[in-house]
Coordinates of C-alpha atoms in Angstrom, one line a residue:
Chain W
M1 CA -63.9 -14.8 22.9
T2 CA -62.5 -17.7 24.7
R3 CA -59.4 -17.5 26.8
G4 CA -57.6 -19.8 24.4
A5 CA -58.4 -17.6 21.4
V6 CA -57.0 -14.5 23.3
V7 CA -53.8 -16.3 24.0
F8 CA -53.5 -17.4 20.4
L9 CA -54.0 -13.8 19.2
L10 CA -51.4 -12.5 21.6
L11 CA -48.9 -15.1 20.4
V12 CA -49.5 -14.2 16.8
G13 CA -49.1 -10.6 17.7
M14 CA -45.8 -11.2 19.5
V15 CA -44.4 -13.2 16.5
M16 CA -45.4 -10.7 14.0
G17 CA -44.0 -7.8 16.0
A18 CA -41.0 -9.7 17.3
G19 CA -38.3 -7.9 15.2
P20 CA -37.7 -5.5 12.3
A21 CA -37.1 -8.3 9.8
L22 CA -39.8 -8.5 7.2
A23 CA -37.9 -10.8 4.8
L24 CA -34.6 -12.6 4.6
D25 CA -31.8 -11.0 6.6
D26 CA -29.3 -12.2 4.1
L27 CA -28.1 -10.0 1.3
T28 CA -27.4 -12.7 -1.2
P29 CA -30.9 -13.1 -2.7
Y30 CA -31.2 -9.4 -3.2
L31 CA -27.8 -9.2 -4.9
E32 CA -28.7 -12.1 -7.1
Q33 CA -32.0 -10.4 -8.1
Q34 CA -30.1 -7.2 -8.7
S35 CA -27.6 -8.8 -11.0
A36 CA -30.4 -10.5 -13.0
A37 CA -32.5 -7.4 -13.3
E38 CA -33.2 -5.8 -16.7
F39 CA -33.9 -2.1 -16.8
S40 CA -32.8 1.3 -17.9
G41 CA -32.9 4.8 -16.4
E42 CA -31.2 7.9 -15.3
E43 CA -29.2 7.6 -12.1
S44 CA -27.6 10.3 -10.0
I45 CA -24.9 9.9 -7.3
V46 CA -23.8 12.6 -4.9
C47 CA -20.9 12.3 -2.5
Y48 CA -20.3 14.7 0.4
T49 CA -16.5 14.9 0.9
P50 CA -14.1 17.1 2.9
D51 CA -13.1 18.6 -0.5
G52 CA -16.7 19.5 -1.5
T53 CA -19.6 17.7 -3.1
V54 CA -19.0 15.6 -6.1
S55 CA -21.8 14.3 -8.3
E56 CA -22.6 12.6 -11.5
L57 CA -25.7 11.9 -13.6
T58 CA -25.6 8.9 -15.8
V59 CA -27.8 6.8 -18.1
V60 CA -27.8 3.2 -17.0
R61 CA -28.9 0.2 -19.1
Q62 CA -28.7 -3.4 -17.7
A63 CA -29.6 -6.7 -19.3
D64 CA -28.1 -10.2 -19.4
G65 CA -25.9 -9.4 -16.5
V66 CA -24.2 -6.5 -18.2
R67 CA -24.5 -2.9 -17.1
V68 CA -23.8 -0.1 -19.5
V69 CA -23.3 3.3 -18.0
E70 CA -23.0 6.5 -20.1
D71 CA -22.1 9.8 -18.6
G72 CA -22.8 13.3 -20.0
E73 CA -19.4 13.5 -21.7
G74 CA -19.8 10.5 -23.9
A75 CA -17.8 8.0 -21.9
I76 CA -19.2 4.6 -21.6
G77 CA -18.5 2.1 -18.9
V78 CA -19.4 -1.6 -19.5
T79 CA -19.4 -3.8 -16.5
R80 CA -20.6 -7.3 -15.8
V81 CA -23.0 -7.2 -12.9
Y82 CA -21.9 -10.3 -11.1
H83 CA -22.8 -12.1 -7.9
G84 CA -20.7 -15.1 -7.3
D85 CA -20.2 -17.7 -4.6
N86 CA -17.0 -16.1 -3.4
W87 CA -18.8 -13.1 -2.1
V88 CA -18.5 -12.9 1.7
L89 CA -20.0 -10.4 4.0
G90 CA -17.7 -9.2 6.7
D91 CA -18.4 -10.3 10.3
Q92 CA -18.8 -6.8 11.4
Y93 CA -22.0 -6.4 9.4
R94 CA -25.5 -7.7 9.9
V95 CA -28.3 -7.4 7.4
E96 CA -31.7 -6.1 8.5
V97 CA -34.8 -5.7 6.3
S98 CA -36.0 -2.5 7.8
G99 CA -39.3 -2.2 5.9
R100 CA -41.1 -1.6 2.7
D101 CA -41.5 1.7 1.1
R102 CA -42.2 3.3 -2.3
F103 CA -39.6 4.9 -4.5
L104 CA -40.4 6.4 -7.9
S105 CA -43.9 5.2 -7.2
R106 CA -42.7 1.7 -7.1
P107 CA -42.7 -0.7 -4.1
V108 CA -39.3 -1.2 -2.7
T109 CA -37.7 -3.3 0.0
V110 CA -35.4 -1.4 2.2
V111 CA -32.4 -3.4 3.4
D112 CA -30.0 -2.0 5.9
V113 CA -26.4 -3.2 6.4
V114 CA -25.7 -2.5 10.0
E115 CA -22.4 -2.2 11.7
G116 CA -22.8 -2.1 15.5
D117 CA -25.4 0.6 16.1
L118 CA -24.6 2.3 12.7
V119 CA -26.7 1.8 9.6
R120 CA -23.6 1.7 7.3
V121 CA -25.6 1.3 4.1
G122 CA -29.2 1.5 3.1
L123 CA -30.3 -0.3 0.0
F124 CA -33.6 0.2 -1.8
F125 CA -34.5 -2.8 -4.0
D126 CA -37.3 -2.6 -6.5
Q127 CA -39.7 -5.4 -5.5
S128 CA -40.7 -6.1 -9.1
S129 CA -37.5 -6.1 -11.0
G130 CA -35.0 -6.6 -8.2
A131 CA -33.0 -3.5 -9.3
L132 CA -31.2 -1.4 -6.7
L133 CA -33.1 1.9 -7.1
A134 CA -31.3 3.9 -4.4
S135 CA -28.6 3.6 -1.8
D136 CA -27.2 5.6 1.0
V137 CA -23.7 5.1 2.5
H138 CA -22.9 6.6 5.9
N139 CA -19.8 7.5 7.7
A140 CA -19.1 6.3 11.3
D141 CA -20.7 9.5 12.7
G142 CA -23.9 8.7 10.9
S143 CA -23.5 11.4 8.3
T144 CA -24.2 10.6 4.7
Y145 CA -21.1 9.9 2.5
C146 CA -22.7 9.0 -0.8
S147 CA -26.3 8.7 -2.1
S148 CA -27.4 7.2 -5.4
R149 CA -30.9 7.6 -6.8
F150 CA -32.6 6.6 -10.0
L151 CA -34.4 9.7 -11.2
S152 CA -36.2 7.7 -13.9
F153 CA -36.7 4.0 -14.2
D154 CA -38.0 1.8 -17.0
P155 CA -38.2 -2.0 -16.1
K156 CA -38.3 -3.0 -19.8
R157 CA -35.3 -5.0 -21.2
P158 CA -33.0 -2.5 -22.9
V159 CA -31.0 -3.1 -26.1
I160 CA -27.2 -3.4 -25.5
P161 CA -25.2 -3.4 -28.7
D162 CA -23.0 -6.4 -29.1
D163 CA -19.9 -4.3 -29.9
L164 CA -20.0 -2.9 -26.3
L165 CA -19.5 -6.4 -25.0
A166 CA -16.2 -6.9 -26.7
G167 CA -13.4 -7.0 -24.1
L168 CA -15.8 -7.3 -21.2
T169 CA -14.2 -9.0 -18.3
T170 CA -15.9 -12.2 -17.1
G171 CA -15.8 -11.4 -13.4
P172 CA -13.6 -10.8 -10.5
G173 CA -10.1 -12.3 -10.8
S174 CA -10.1 -12.3 -14.6
S175 CA -6.7 -10.7 -14.8
E176 CA -4.4 -12.6 -17.0
A177 CA -1.4 -11.5 -15.0
G178 CA -2.3 -14.0 -12.4
V179 CA -1.2 -14.2 -8.8
V180 CA 2.2 -12.8 -8.0
D181 CA 4.0 -12.4 -4.7
A182 CA 0.9 -12.6 -2.4
D183 CA 3.2 -12.5 0.7
A184 CA 3.9 -8.9 0.0
F185 CA 0.4 -8.0 1.1
P186 CA -1.2 -8.5 4.5
T187 CA -4.1 -10.9 4.4
E188 CA -6.3 -8.4 6.4
I189 CA -6.3 -4.6 6.6
A190 CA -8.8 -2.8 8.9
G191 CA -11.4 -5.6 8.6
F192 CA -10.9 -6.0 4.8
S193 CA -9.8 -9.4 3.5
L194 CA -7.1 -9.8 0.8
T195 CA -9.1 -11.3 -2.1
E196 CA -6.6 -11.1 -5.0
V197 CA -3.1 -10.1 -5.8
Y198 CA -2.1 -9.3 -9.4
E199 CA 0.3 -7.2 -11.5
G200 CA -0.4 -4.2 -13.7
P201 CA -1.3 -1.9 -15.3
A202 CA 2.4 -1.0 -15.5
A203 CA 5.5 -3.0 -15.1
G204 CA 6.7 -3.3 -11.6
V205 CA 3.4 -2.5 -10.0
T206 CA 1.8 -5.1 -7.8
N207 CA -1.8 -4.8 -6.6
G208 CA -3.8 -6.1 -3.7
Y209 CA -7.6 -6.1 -3.9
Y210 CA -9.4 -6.1 -0.5
A211 CA -13.1 -6.4 0.2
D212 CA -15.4 -6.8 3.1
G213 CA -18.6 -7.6 1.1
I214 CA -19.8 -4.0 1.1
F215 CA -16.9 -1.9 0.3
S216 CA -13.6 -2.6 -1.4
F217 CA -10.3 -1.0 -2.3
T218 CA -7.2 -1.8 -4.4
V219 CA -3.7 -0.9 -3.3
F220 CA -1.2 -0.4 -6.1
V221 CA 2.4 -0.8 -4.9
S222 CA 5.6 0.0 -6.7
E223 CA 9.3 0.3 -5.7
R224 CA 9.2 3.6 -7.4
A225 CA 6.9 6.6 -6.9
I226 CA 3.7 6.2 -8.8
E227 CA 2.7 9.2 -10.9
V228 CA -1.0 9.6 -11.7
P229 CA -1.4 12.5 -14.2
E230 CA -4.9 13.2 -13.1
L231 CA -3.7 13.8 -9.6
V232 CA -1.1 16.5 -10.5
D233 CA -3.5 19.2 -9.2
A234 CA -5.1 17.1 -6.5
P235 CA -5.2 18.5 -3.0
V236 CA -2.6 17.3 -0.6
V237 CA -4.2 16.5 2.7
K238 CA -2.7 15.9 6.1
M239 CA -4.1 12.8 7.9
R240 CA -3.0 10.9 10.9
R241 CA 0.2 9.5 9.5
G242 CA 1.3 12.1 7.1
E243 CA 0.4 13.8 3.8
Y244 CA -1.4 12.3 0.9
Q245 CA -2.7 13.4 -2.5
R246 CA -6.4 12.8 -2.5
Q247 CA -9.1 13.1 -5.2
F248 CA -12.7 12.3 -4.8
Y249 CA -14.9 11.0 -7.6
P250 CA -18.6 10.1 -7.4
G251 CA -18.5 6.9 -5.5
Q252 CA -14.8 6.5 -5.5
V253 CA -11.8 8.0 -3.8
I254 CA -8.1 7.8 -4.8
F255 CA -5.1 8.4 -2.6
A256 CA -1.5 8.5 -3.8
W257 CA 1.7 8.9 -1.7
Q258 CA 5.3 8.1 -1.6
T259 CA 6.8 5.9 1.1
R260 CA 10.4 5.3 2.2
S261 CA 10.6 2.3 -0.1
G262 CA 8.4 3.3 -3.1
G263 CA 5.0 4.5 -4.1
I264 CA 1.4 3.5 -3.3
V265 CA -1.9 4.4 -4.8
L266 CA -5.2 3.4 -3.2
V267 CA -8.6 3.5 -4.9
G268 CA -11.9 2.4 -3.4
D269 CA -15.4 3.2 -2.4
L270 CA -14.6 3.6 1.3
P271 CA -16.6 6.0 3.6
L272 CA -14.5 8.7 5.3
D273 CA -13.8 6.9 8.5
L274 CA -12.8 3.6 6.7
Q275 CA -10.4 5.7 4.5
E276 CA -8.6 6.7 7.7
D277 CA -8.6 3.2 9.1
V278 CA -7.2 1.7 6.0
L279 CA -4.5 4.4 5.5
E280 CA -3.4 3.9 9.0
A281 CA -2.7 0.2 8.4
L282 CA -0.7 0.9 5.2
P283 CA 3.0 2.1 5.0
A284 CA 3.1 5.8 6.1
P285 CA 4.1 8.6 3.8
G286 CA 7.9 9.2 3.8
K287 CA 10.9 10.1 1.7
P288 CA 13.3 7.4 0.5
N289 CA 16.6 7.5 2.3
F290 CA 19.9 8.6 0.8
F291 CA 21.0 5.1 -0.3
V292 CA 17.6 4.4 -2.1
R293 CA 17.8 7.8 -3.8
F294 CA 21.4 7.2 -4.7
W295 CA 20.6 3.8 -6.2
R296 CA 17.6 5.1 -8.1
G297 CA 19.7 8.1 -9.3
L298 CA 22.3 5.8 -10.7
F299 CA 20.3 3.0 -12.1
G300 CA 16.7 4.3 -12.3
Chain L
M1 CA 50.9 25.1 4.5
T2 CA 50.2 21.7 2.9
H3 CA 53.0 19.2 3.8
L4 CA 54.3 16.6 1.4
G5 CA 53.3 13.5 3.3
E6 CA 53.8 10.3 1.4
L7 CA 55.5 12.2 -1.4
L8 CA 58.6 12.4 0.8
S9 CA 58.7 8.6 1.0
A10 CA 58.4 8.4 -2.8
Y11 CA 61.1 11.0 -3.1
L12 CA 63.5 8.9 -1.0
D13 CA 62.7 5.9 -3.1
G14 CA 63.4 7.8 -6.3
E15 CA 59.8 7.2 -7.5
V16 CA 58.8 10.8 -8.2
T17 CA 58.4 12.7 -11.5
E18 CA 60.7 15.5 -12.3
D19 CA 58.0 18.0 -11.3
E20 CA 57.4 16.3 -8.0
R21 CA 61.1 16.2 -7.4
K22 CA 61.3 20.0 -7.9
L23 CA 58.3 20.4 -5.6
V24 CA 59.9 18.4 -2.8
T25 CA 63.2 20.2 -3.0
S26 CA 61.7 23.6 -3.0
H27 CA 59.3 22.7 -0.2
I28 CA 61.7 21.2 2.3
T29 CA 63.8 24.3 1.9
D30 CA 61.2 26.3 3.8
C31 CA 59.4 23.6 5.8
G32 CA 60.9 22.4 9.0
T33 CA 58.2 19.8 9.5
C34 CA 58.9 18.2 6.2
Q35 CA 62.6 18.5 6.8
A36 CA 62.3 16.6 10.1
E37 CA 60.0 14.0 8.5
L38 CA 62.4 13.5 5.6
A39 CA 65.3 13.0 8.1
D40 CA 63.2 10.4 10.0
L41 CA 62.4 8.5 6.9
H42 CA 66.0 8.6 5.8
L43 CA 67.1 7.3 9.2
A44 CA 64.5 4.5 9.0
R45 CA 65.6 3.4 5.6
S46 CA 69.3 3.5 6.7
A47 CA 68.4 1.3 9.6
L48 CA 66.6 -1.2 7.5
R49 CA 69.4 -1.3 5.0
S50 CA 71.9 -2.0 7.8
L51 CA 70.1 -5.1 8.9
P52 CA 71.9 -8.4 7.9
V53 CA 70.5 -10.3 5.0
L54 CA 69.4 -13.8 6.2
D55 CA 69.0 -16.8 4.1
L56 CA 65.5 -18.3 3.9
P57 CA 65.1 -21.6 5.5
A58 CA 65.3 -24.5 3.1
G59 CA 61.9 -25.5 1.8
L60 CA 60.1 -22.3 2.7
L61 CA 59.4 -21.6 -1.0
D62 CA 58.9 -25.3 -1.7
G63 CA 61.7 -25.2 -4.3
E64 CA 59.8 -22.8 -6.6
A65 CA 61.4 -19.6 -7.7
S66 CA 59.7 -16.6 -6.2
V67 CA 57.9 -14.3 -8.6
V68 CA 58.6 -10.6 -8.3
I69 CA 55.7 -8.3 -9.3
P70 CA 56.9 -4.7 -9.7
L71 CA 54.7 -2.1 -8.1
V72 CA 53.7 0.6 -10.4
R73 CA 53.1 4.0 -8.8
R74 CA 50.4 6.0 -10.6
P75 CA 50.4 9.8 -10.4
R76 CA 48.1 10.8 -7.6
V77 CA 46.5 13.7 -9.5
W78 CA 44.5 11.2 -11.6
I79 CA 43.2 9.5 -8.5
A80 CA 42.0 12.7 -7.1
A81 CA 40.4 13.8 -10.3
A82 CA 38.6 10.5 -10.6
A83 CA 37.4 10.7 -7.1
A84 CA 36.1 14.2 -7.6
T85 CA 34.3 13.1 -10.8
V86 CA 32.6 10.3 -9.0
A87 CA 31.6 12.5 -6.1
V88 CA 30.1 15.1 -8.5
F89 CA 28.3 12.3 -10.4
V90 CA 26.9 10.9 -7.2
G91 CA 25.8 14.3 -6.1
V92 CA 24.0 15.0 -9.3
A93 CA 22.4 11.5 -9.5
T94 CA 21.2 11.7 -5.9
F95 CA 20.0 15.2 -5.5
V96 CA 19.5 16.8 -8.9
A97 CA 18.2 14.1 -11.2
P98 CA 14.4 13.6 -11.0
E99 CA 13.3 10.5 -9.2
P100 CA 12.2 7.8 -11.6
T101 CA 8.4 7.2 -11.5
V102 CA 5.9 4.8 -12.7
P103 CA 3.1 6.6 -14.7
I104 CA -0.4 5.2 -14.4
T105 CA -3.6 6.9 -15.5
F106 CA -6.7 7.2 -13.4
N107 CA -8.6 5.2 -16.0
E108 CA -6.1 2.3 -15.7
I109 CA -6.4 2.3 -11.9
S110 CA -10.2 2.6 -12.0
L111 CA -10.5 -0.2 -14.6
E112 CA -8.3 -2.6 -12.6
H113 CA -10.3 -1.9 -9.5
N114 CA -13.7 -2.0 -11.1
N115 CA -13.0 -5.4 -12.7
R116 CA -12.7 -6.8 -9.2
S117 CA -15.4 -4.8 -7.4
Q118 CA -18.3 -6.3 -9.3
L119 CA -19.3 -8.2 -6.2
D120 CA -19.9 -4.9 -4.4
P121 CA -23.6 -4.2 -4.0
L122 CA -22.9 -0.5 -4.4
L123 CA -22.2 -0.6 -8.1
T124 CA -22.4 3.1 -8.5
P125 CA -22.1 5.2 -11.7
G126 CA -18.8 6.7 -10.6
K127 CA -17.3 3.3 -10.2
A128 CA -18.5 2.1 -13.5
V129 CA -18.0 4.9 -15.9
P130 CA -14.3 5.6 -16.5
P131 CA -13.1 2.4 -18.2
V132 CA -14.0 2.6 -21.8
S133 CA -14.0 5.8 -23.9
L134 CA -16.4 5.2 -26.8
P135 CA -18.6 8.0 -28.1
I136 CA -22.2 7.5 -27.2
G137 CA -23.3 8.0 -30.8
G138 CA -20.9 5.4 -32.0
A139 CA -22.2 2.9 -29.6
E140 CA -25.8 3.0 -30.6

């Protein structure tokens, strides 16, 4: 072998082994393929929370950008799987394609969303259909917060009855209430950007939707305490700034608390450490002062 | 012992009811403090009445006749009763009546959030299920 050929082979070897990336280090094409995928299957999600493990097994059908999810109790969720131009990945994240693997005997591309040294999210995309077959979400200490897995997967186009599509929203920001007093919400909370401000679902409740491209949460704010019937028996937990009612659902957590000036409810898919960070940036729990109580007592 | 206070002044001005008049007369019989206060008030009124009456400078009222508005003295017991009623009402409204709340169900909260979180790559079952409650059988 000539000296030139050796150098050439060394260079090829260096290029091929230069980094972990095996494909695009941008999440966008994967999300576009995921939203266009057509499939059906059984999916499980398990979340490990301070209040115990919560899990759910659902049947998922996706076609024409619409996802229908049925749980074991007969409830059906219909959601438009959407990937739009206004999706922005937070600066704190970088995307690394960590390799290729097999899942359910199918070749998958493993994409990691990395925050500093932490693999915050691992995504397993089916190479053939583009469907997201599995995901892992991690807390700041590296522990797993939630895992989702398809237990069975059929890449055939499923049938979605037309009557399920009635009333389906067309995408983010489809609220008819429109933008209200956006100045009432900070434009940024713990690395999350304010994306939309709207009213509802009850009179006098204003909401701010925040996202960082991976996780998101909505803050519901009212000048009165917000009563969520499902949280009546929810545990009250003491966190850095006070006590909150907290309830975990598979893939979702909800907090409710009263402040000195009203009530707040937060719902989102935040891992445990981000829950703390976000709550710390919001008004602390507290009791309304005498004059507020007096006014509400007289005039409601 | 509760002293008569401003009731003495009203007594001297002849603006008390018959019951108040009896109260004053019986009270000052045994109360040296009120006796002394009544004497001082009496002296002050006498001194005021002894002052000469002066004519107003011409033009002070700009030629218009002054308007006399009679002062009406209302029985104090009603004022006290009204104040007590308000105090009780405020106390009840502030501390006893339940705080008004805004009721929102979890499904409403979840639906509002999920409608906006469709850009999230982690579209998990738990985030997608709650919104619509249709029986599976009816949907097929």
